[in-house]
Amino acid sequence: MVKKVIEGQQAIATGVKLCRPKVIASYPITPSTHVPEMLSKFVANGELEAGFINVESEHSAISACIGAQATGVRTFTATASQGLALMHEVLYIAAGMRLPIVMSVANRALSAPINIWCDNNDSMAERDTGWLQFYCENAQEAIDLIIQAYKIAENKEVLLPAMVIIDAYNLTHTMEVVDVPSQEDVDKFQPPYKPVYAYLDPDRPITQGSFGTPEYYMEFKYSQQRAMENAKKVIDDVFEEFEKIFGRKYEKVECYKTSDAEIILLCLGSMSGTAKEAVDRLREKGIKVGLAKITVFRPFPEEVVEVTKNARVLAILDRNISLGYTGVLRTEVASAFVNLSKRPLIANFIVGLGGRDVTLEDFYEIVERKIPEFKKTKRLVEWINVKGGA
Amino acid sequence: MKSVIEEVELLAPGHRMCAGCGLAISTRLALNVAGINTIVVLPTGCLEVTTTQYPETSWRVPFIHVAFENAAAVASGIDVALEMMGRKGINVLAIGGDGGTFDIGFQALSGMFERGHRVTYICHDNEAYMNTGIQRSSATPYAAWTTTSPYGRYSIGKKKRKKPIGIIAVAHDIPYVATATIAYYEDYQRKVKKALSMDGPAFIHVLVPCPTGWRFPPDKTVEISRLAVETGVFVLWEVEGGRMENLKVTVKPKKRKPVEEYLMPQRRFSHLFKPERRQDVIDKIQRTIDEKCERYGL
């Protein structure tokens, strides 16, 4: 293990290199472009033995990954925002064909207006595609979760593709100190890829991507749902194994000072770091506040209920908006409580769309002013730090 | 004459294609040349839906279908994966329809050409979106009826000419481009063999008559295919090394028949003959063919 000062994209590229994929197909998009740049350099100078396909679109990037993975090799692609949206239909197919492709996503706002900065709407829109989703708080998590994502995705009880998601700029372009695992340790953790069922081989001809009539289609979807269920335990096991080798502990929902908290903030991504700082400072003022950070969003981490149910208020911060309703995390987390009689009041705050900073002051505003108000008004959703808004 | 189809069919019978479908004939001819060491990639379309209904399959070679517009991208991934696995001597054969090739799959096709993958791409051109019910594509010829280019008081059918996909492929400077059709199966099979021997992308544009969409009896498929060549509607040629000056016409009709002989048996052109004969339109089609044939030295 070596400590290096690297940016989030470099952490992603380094993690990918350590996992030795054989085919990488990628198309440039801000702010994810450093990932393919670095990987193509690794290939060019012989640090990584892989085929690099400079595709002509993100749609073709994910399609080429499907072709390569279905032939029998480990693959990787990276994208963001509009690129992820362009992949949309193919994402369902990668999952439906049970191909454990790993992709990094730089969380960037969707047009219009065009905007290259951070929010989660791009990856939240792919919630239902059948991909595992891992959200990172920092560059260390980015490198670690890439390595773990391959192992989880390729487990034969899972066989689902995985997205490792980092915030635009806040993570993609921010230099941080990262413990870079050694190749030796990663090789121990991550054996070479061996396709289990579906691979294209003239010695064993099979048909992949067949036509599923109403008589069979549901069973295909049911098997994907079961794979998602299986993933819950596999994720815990892989996190545990990772901790043993690399000494860093991951949880689907990370709790920070929640055990006695009356107010629990819930969010994901880089703002979790700011949230932890806010929790510390608010506690100095005597406010019992904690943070629940979502690391695994698909499969949905039902643990979130157990760790937040004793709070009086669960304040969900969404860096995304399902227009016409609330933030996506709110609808997801609130629905997990629906059959419980004892549950916290659930408040929802929309923050930081299109890269607007989410600051300590925003957290103070939410905890000290908005939550007391909310206890009376019970407003479904509130927008924070928006000009001329609520 | 040598046997056209080997004893072991790589496209198994029992598929769900229409009676007289040109795709079935073309696919058998191509697979017969490609052999068992072949991976087949299909976009969505007639051939895909009629041969892969779970839990059955007609494919006795490894097969993959992903979506409508990305067969060339999927094939690119397969090509590079095989290379990284050190697997040699496996053909990557993509077979798309005109919709999946001329239209929605065109970008992926162009990318695959530019990157130089060892993929042979056969375009089965039946001149419309047949799988969805005979809608106009950019391969539909001038004046043809389809369900979205109907004739009427203000319409003669498809308004514009067909996209010259073969010439566009040549412009990508790829090792091999050819046209073919099922009636001239020896010419076709020779071209498939040549395409598969190339160290890079090859493209074969195959005209496959569709009895259902072109509105002719299912026993006339091969006859219509032959008439397309005899009238000069479809010229059989090949180009090596991406240079138009190397274009070689591989089948020259002895005497070109008038286009009317090709149009008349197909009810997609029946509005050119009744209720009143549209000589102006027929003449226009003939003139276009004459000009084209002059360029090809026919």
PDB file of N, CA, C and O in Angstrom, chain A residues 138-172:
ATOM      1  N   ASN A 138     -15.452  10.022  -1.028  1.00  0.00           N
ATOM      2  CA  ASN A 138     -14.143  10.628  -1.318  1.00  0.00           C
ATOM      3  C   ASN A 138     -13.361   9.727  -2.273  1.00  0.00           C
ATOM      4  O   ASN A 138     -13.847   8.664  -2.666  1.00  0.00           O
ATOM      5  N   ALA A 139     -12.152  10.164  -2.607  1.00  0.00           N
ATOM      6  CA  ALA A 139     -11.339   9.423  -3.590  1.00  0.00           C
ATOM      7  C   ALA A 139     -10.932   8.046  -3.067  1.00  0.00           C
ATOM      8  O   ALA A 139     -10.806   7.093  -3.829  1.00  0.00           O
ATOM      9  N   GLN A 140     -10.730   7.950  -1.752  1.00  0.00           N
ATOM     10  CA  GLN A 140     -10.382   6.650  -1.169  1.00  0.00           C
ATOM     11  C   GLN A 140     -11.510   5.642  -1.415  1.00  0.00           C
ATOM     12  O   GLN A 140     -11.278   4.495  -1.807  1.00  0.00           O
ATOM     13  N   GLU A 141     -12.723   6.103  -1.193  1.00  0.00           N
ATOM     14  CA  GLU A 141     -13.865   5.210  -1.429  1.00  0.00           C
ATOM     15  C   GLU A 141     -13.976   4.850  -2.902  1.00  0.00           C
ATOM     16  O   GLU A 141     -14.390   3.745  -3.253  1.00  0.00           O
ATOM     17  N   ALA A 142     -13.600   5.795  -3.765  1.00  0.00           N
ATOM     18  CA  ALA A 142     -13.686   5.532  -5.210  1.00  0.00           C
ATOM     19  C   ALA A 142     -12.787   4.358  -5.603  1.00  0.00           C
ATOM     20  O   ALA A 142     -13.224   3.417  -6.272  1.00  0.00           O
ATOM     21  N   ILE A 143     -11.551   4.393  -5.178  1.00  0.00           N
ATOM     22  CA  ILE A 143     -10.626   3.304  -5.546  1.00  0.00           C
ATOM     23  C   ILE A 143     -11.063   1.994  -4.874  1.00  0.00           C
ATOM     24  O   ILE A 143     -11.090   0.934  -5.506  1.00  0.00           O
ATOM     25  N   ASP A 144     -11.473   2.088  -3.616  1.00  0.00           N
ATOM     26  CA  ASP A 144     -11.861   0.872  -2.890  1.00  0.00           C
ATOM     27  C   ASP A 144     -13.141   0.267  -3.452  1.00  0.00           C
ATOM     28  O   ASP A 144     -13.263  -0.954  -3.561  1.00  0.00           O
ATOM     29  N   LEU A 145     -14.090   1.124  -3.791  1.00  0.00           N
ATOM     30  CA  LEU A 145     -15.379   0.592  -4.263  1.00  0.00           C
ATOM     31  C   LEU A 145     -15.284   0.041  -5.687  1.00  0.00           C
ATOM     32  O   LEU A 145     -16.004  -0.879  -6.045  1.00  0.00           O
ATOM     33  N   ILE A 146     -14.385   0.592  -6.493  1.00  0.00           N
ATOM     34  CA  ILE A 146     -14.155  -0.010  -7.823  1.00  0.00           C
ATOM     35  C   ILE A 146     -13.684  -1.448  -7.647  1.00  0.00           C
ATOM     36  O   ILE A 146     -14.204  -2.384  -8.269  1.00  0.00           O
ATOM     37  N   ILE A 147     -12.705  -1.628  -6.773  1.00  0.00           N
ATOM     38  CA  ILE A 147     -12.130  -2.963  -6.566  1.00  0.00           C
ATOM     39  C   ILE A 147     -13.195  -3.919  -6.018  1.00  0.00           C
ATOM     40  O   ILE A 147     -13.317  -5.067  -6.467  1.00  0.00           O
ATOM     41  N   GLN A 148     -14.000  -3.435  -5.083  1.00  0.00           N
ATOM     42  CA  GLN A 148     -15.034  -4.290  -4.488  1.00  0.00           C
ATOM     43  C   GLN A 148     -16.195  -4.530  -5.461  1.00  0.00           C
ATOM     44  O   GLN A 148     -16.794  -5.599  -5.463  1.00  0.00           O
ATOM     45  N   ALA A 149     -16.481  -3.519  -6.281  1.00  0.00           N
ATOM     46  CA  ALA A 149     -17.611  -3.654  -7.225  1.00  0.00           C
ATOM     47  C   ALA A 149     -17.395  -4.825  -8.178  1.00  0.00           C
ATOM     48  O   ALA A 149     -18.321  -5.584  -8.475  1.00  0.00           O
ATOM     49  N   TYR A 150     -16.160  -4.972  -8.682  1.00  0.00           N
ATOM     50  CA  TYR A 150     -15.893  -6.098  -9.591  1.00  0.00           C
ATOM     51  C   TYR A 150     -16.172  -7.423  -8.887  1.00  0.00           C
ATOM     52  O   TYR A 150     -16.790  -8.326  -9.449  1.00  0.00           O
ATOM     53  N   LYS A 151     -15.707  -7.521  -7.643  1.00  0.00           N
ATOM     54  CA  LYS A 151     -15.858  -8.791  -6.926  1.00  0.00           C
ATOM     55  C   LYS A 151     -17.331  -9.099  -6.635  1.00  0.00           C
ATOM     56  O   LYS A 151     -17.761 -10.245  -6.730  1.00  0.00           O
ATOM     57  N   ILE A 152     -18.071  -8.075  -6.301  1.00  0.00           N
ATOM     58  CA  ILE A 152     -19.505  -8.264  -6.017  1.00  0.00           C
ATOM     59  C   ILE A 152     -20.256  -8.607  -7.304  1.00  0.00           C
ATOM     60  O   ILE A 152     -21.019  -9.565  -7.370  1.00  0.00           O
ATOM     61  N   ALA A 153     -20.008  -7.817  -8.350  1.00  0.00           N
ATOM     62  CA  ALA A 153     -20.718  -8.003  -9.624  1.00  0.00           C
ATOM     63  C   ALA A 153     -20.481  -9.399 -10.204  1.00  0.00           C
ATOM     64  O   ALA A 153     -21.393 -10.029 -10.745  1.00  0.00           O
ATOM     65  N   GLU A 154     -19.232  -9.877 -10.078  1.00  0.00           N
ATOM     66  CA  GLU A 154     -18.863 -11.149 -10.716  1.00  0.00           C
ATOM     67  C   GLU A 154     -19.229 -12.368  -9.883  1.00  0.00           C
ATOM     68  O   GLU A 154     -19.128 -13.501 -10.378  1.00  0.00           O
ATOM     69  N   ASN A 155     -19.643 -12.168  -8.637  1.00  0.00           N
ATOM     70  CA  ASN A 155     -20.048 -13.314  -7.807  1.00  0.00           C
ATOM     71  C   ASN A 155     -21.158 -14.077  -8.522  1.00  0.00           C
ATOM     72  O   ASN A 155     -22.109 -13.469  -9.014  1.00  0.00           O
ATOM     73  N   LYS A 156     -21.071 -15.401  -8.555  1.00  0.00           N
ATOM     74  CA  LYS A 156     -22.032 -16.113  -9.406  1.00  0.00           C
ATOM     75  C   LYS A 156     -23.455 -16.130  -8.845  1.00  0.00           C
ATOM     76  O   LYS A 156     -24.394 -16.446  -9.568  1.00  0.00           O
ATOM     77  N   GLU A 157     -23.606 -15.727  -7.596  1.00  0.00           N
ATOM     78  CA  GLU A 157     -24.965 -15.530  -7.055  1.00  0.00           C
ATOM     79  C   GLU A 157     -25.527 -14.162  -7.454  1.00  0.00           C
ATOM     80  O   GLU A 157     -26.689 -13.869  -7.190  1.00  0.00           O
ATOM     81  N   VAL A 158     -24.666 -13.319  -8.040  1.00  0.00           N
ATOM     82  CA  VAL A 158     -25.094 -11.948  -8.389  1.00  0.00           C
ATOM     83  C   VAL A 158     -25.109 -11.771  -9.912  1.00  0.00           C
ATOM     84  O   VAL A 158     -26.167 -11.635 -10.511  1.00  0.00           O
ATOM     85  N   LEU A 159     -23.947 -11.754 -10.530  1.00  0.00           N
ATOM     86  CA  LEU A 159     -23.825 -11.548 -11.981  1.00  0.00           C
ATOM     87  C   LEU A 159     -24.683 -10.377 -12.476  1.00  0.00           C
ATOM     88  O   LEU A 159     -25.578 -10.536 -13.314  1.00  0.00           O
ATOM     89  N   LEU A 160     -24.397  -9.217 -11.897  1.00  0.00           N
ATOM     90  CA  LEU A 160     -25.089  -7.990 -12.314  1.00  0.00           C
ATOM     91  C   LEU A 160     -24.042  -6.907 -12.546  1.00  0.00           C
ATOM     92  O   LEU A 160     -22.992  -6.907 -11.893  1.00  0.00           O
ATOM     93  N   PRO A 161     -24.315  -5.970 -13.449  1.00  0.00           N
ATOM     94  CA  PRO A 161     -23.363  -4.879 -13.670  1.00  0.00           C
ATOM     95  C   PRO A 161     -23.400  -3.885 -12.509  1.00  0.00           C
ATOM     96  O   PRO A 161     -24.386  -3.817 -11.772  1.00  0.00           O
ATOM     97  N   ALA A 162     -22.320  -3.121 -12.366  1.00  0.00           N
ATOM     98  CA  ALA A 162     -22.218  -2.208 -11.216  1.00  0.00           C
ATOM     99  C   ALA A 162     -21.724  -0.832 -11.634  1.00  0.00           C
ATOM    100  O   ALA A 162     -20.816  -0.712 -12.462  1.00  0.00           O
ATOM    101  N   MET A 163     -22.335   0.205 -11.026  1.00  0.00           N
ATOM    102  CA  MET A 163     -21.873   1.589 -11.200  1.00  0.00           C
ATOM    103  C   MET A 163     -21.198   2.047  -9.919  1.00  0.00           C
ATOM    104  O   MET A 163     -21.754   1.861  -8.834  1.00  0.00           O
ATOM    105  N   VAL A 164     -20.022   2.643 -10.078  1.00  0.00           N
ATOM    106  CA  VAL A 164     -19.364   3.299  -8.950  1.00  0.00           C
ATOM    107  C   VAL A 164     -19.413   4.796  -9.249  1.00  0.00           C
ATOM    108  O   VAL A 164     -18.946   5.248 -10.297  1.00  0.00           O
ATOM    109  N   ILE A 165     -20.025   5.539  -8.328  1.00  0.00           N
ATOM    110  CA  ILE A 165     -20.462   6.892  -8.655  1.00  0.00           C
ATOM    111  C   ILE A 165     -19.722   7.921  -7.800  1.00  0.00           C
ATOM    112  O   ILE A 165     -19.684   7.805  -6.570  1.00  0.00           O
ATOM    113  N   ILE A 166     -19.103   8.892  -8.478  1.00  0.00           N
ATOM    114  CA  ILE A 166     -18.401   9.959  -7.750  1.00  0.00           C
ATOM    115  C   ILE A 166     -18.916  11.319  -8.199  1.00  0.00           C
ATOM    116  O   ILE A 166     -19.253  11.519  -9.363  1.00  0.00           O
ATOM    117  N   ASP A 167     -18.942  12.256  -7.256  1.00  0.00           N
ATOM    118  CA  ASP A 167     -19.481  13.591  -7.545  1.00  0.00           C
ATOM    119  C   ASP A 167     -18.584  14.355  -8.520  1.00  0.00           C
ATOM    120  O   ASP A 167     -17.354  14.349  -8.383  1.00  0.00           O
ATOM    121  N   ALA A 168     -19.237  15.023  -9.482  1.00  0.00           N
ATOM    122  CA  ALA A 168     -18.509  15.878 -10.417  1.00  0.00           C
ATOM    123  C   ALA A 168     -17.716  16.920  -9.645  1.00  0.00           C
ATOM    124  O   ALA A 168     -18.223  17.522  -8.697  1.00  0.00           O
ATOM    125  N   TYR A 169     -16.506  17.145 -10.050  1.00  0.00           N
ATOM    126  CA  TYR A 169     -15.585  18.160  -9.501  1.00  0.00           C
ATOM    127  C   TYR A 169     -15.270  17.962  -8.029  1.00  0.00           C
ATOM    128  O   TYR A 169     -14.098  17.850  -7.670  1.00  0.00           O
ATOM    129  N   ASN A 170     -16.304  17.931  -7.153  1.00  0.00           N
ATOM    130  CA  ASN A 170     -16.030  17.770  -5.719  1.00  0.00           C
ATOM    131  C   ASN A 170     -15.131  16.560  -5.493  1.00  0.00           C
ATOM    132  O   ASN A 170     -14.306  16.548  -4.606  1.00  0.00           O
ATOM    133  N   LEU A 171     -15.332  15.536  -6.307  1.00  0.00           N
ATOM    134  CA  LEU A 171     -14.470  14.353  -6.220  1.00  0.00           C
ATOM    135  C   LEU A 171     -13.632  14.148  -7.481  1.00  0.00           C
ATOM    136  O   LEU A 171     -12.454  13.829  -7.397  1.00  0.00           O
ATOM    137  N   THR A 172     -14.247  14.322  -8.639  1.00  0.00           N
ATOM    138  CA  THR A 172     -13.527  13.990  -9.882  1.00  0.00           C
ATOM    139  C   THR A 172     -12.231  14.783 -10.026  1.00  0.00           C
ATOM    140  O   THR A 172     -11.235  14.271 -10.511  1.00  0.00           O
TER     141      THR A 172
END
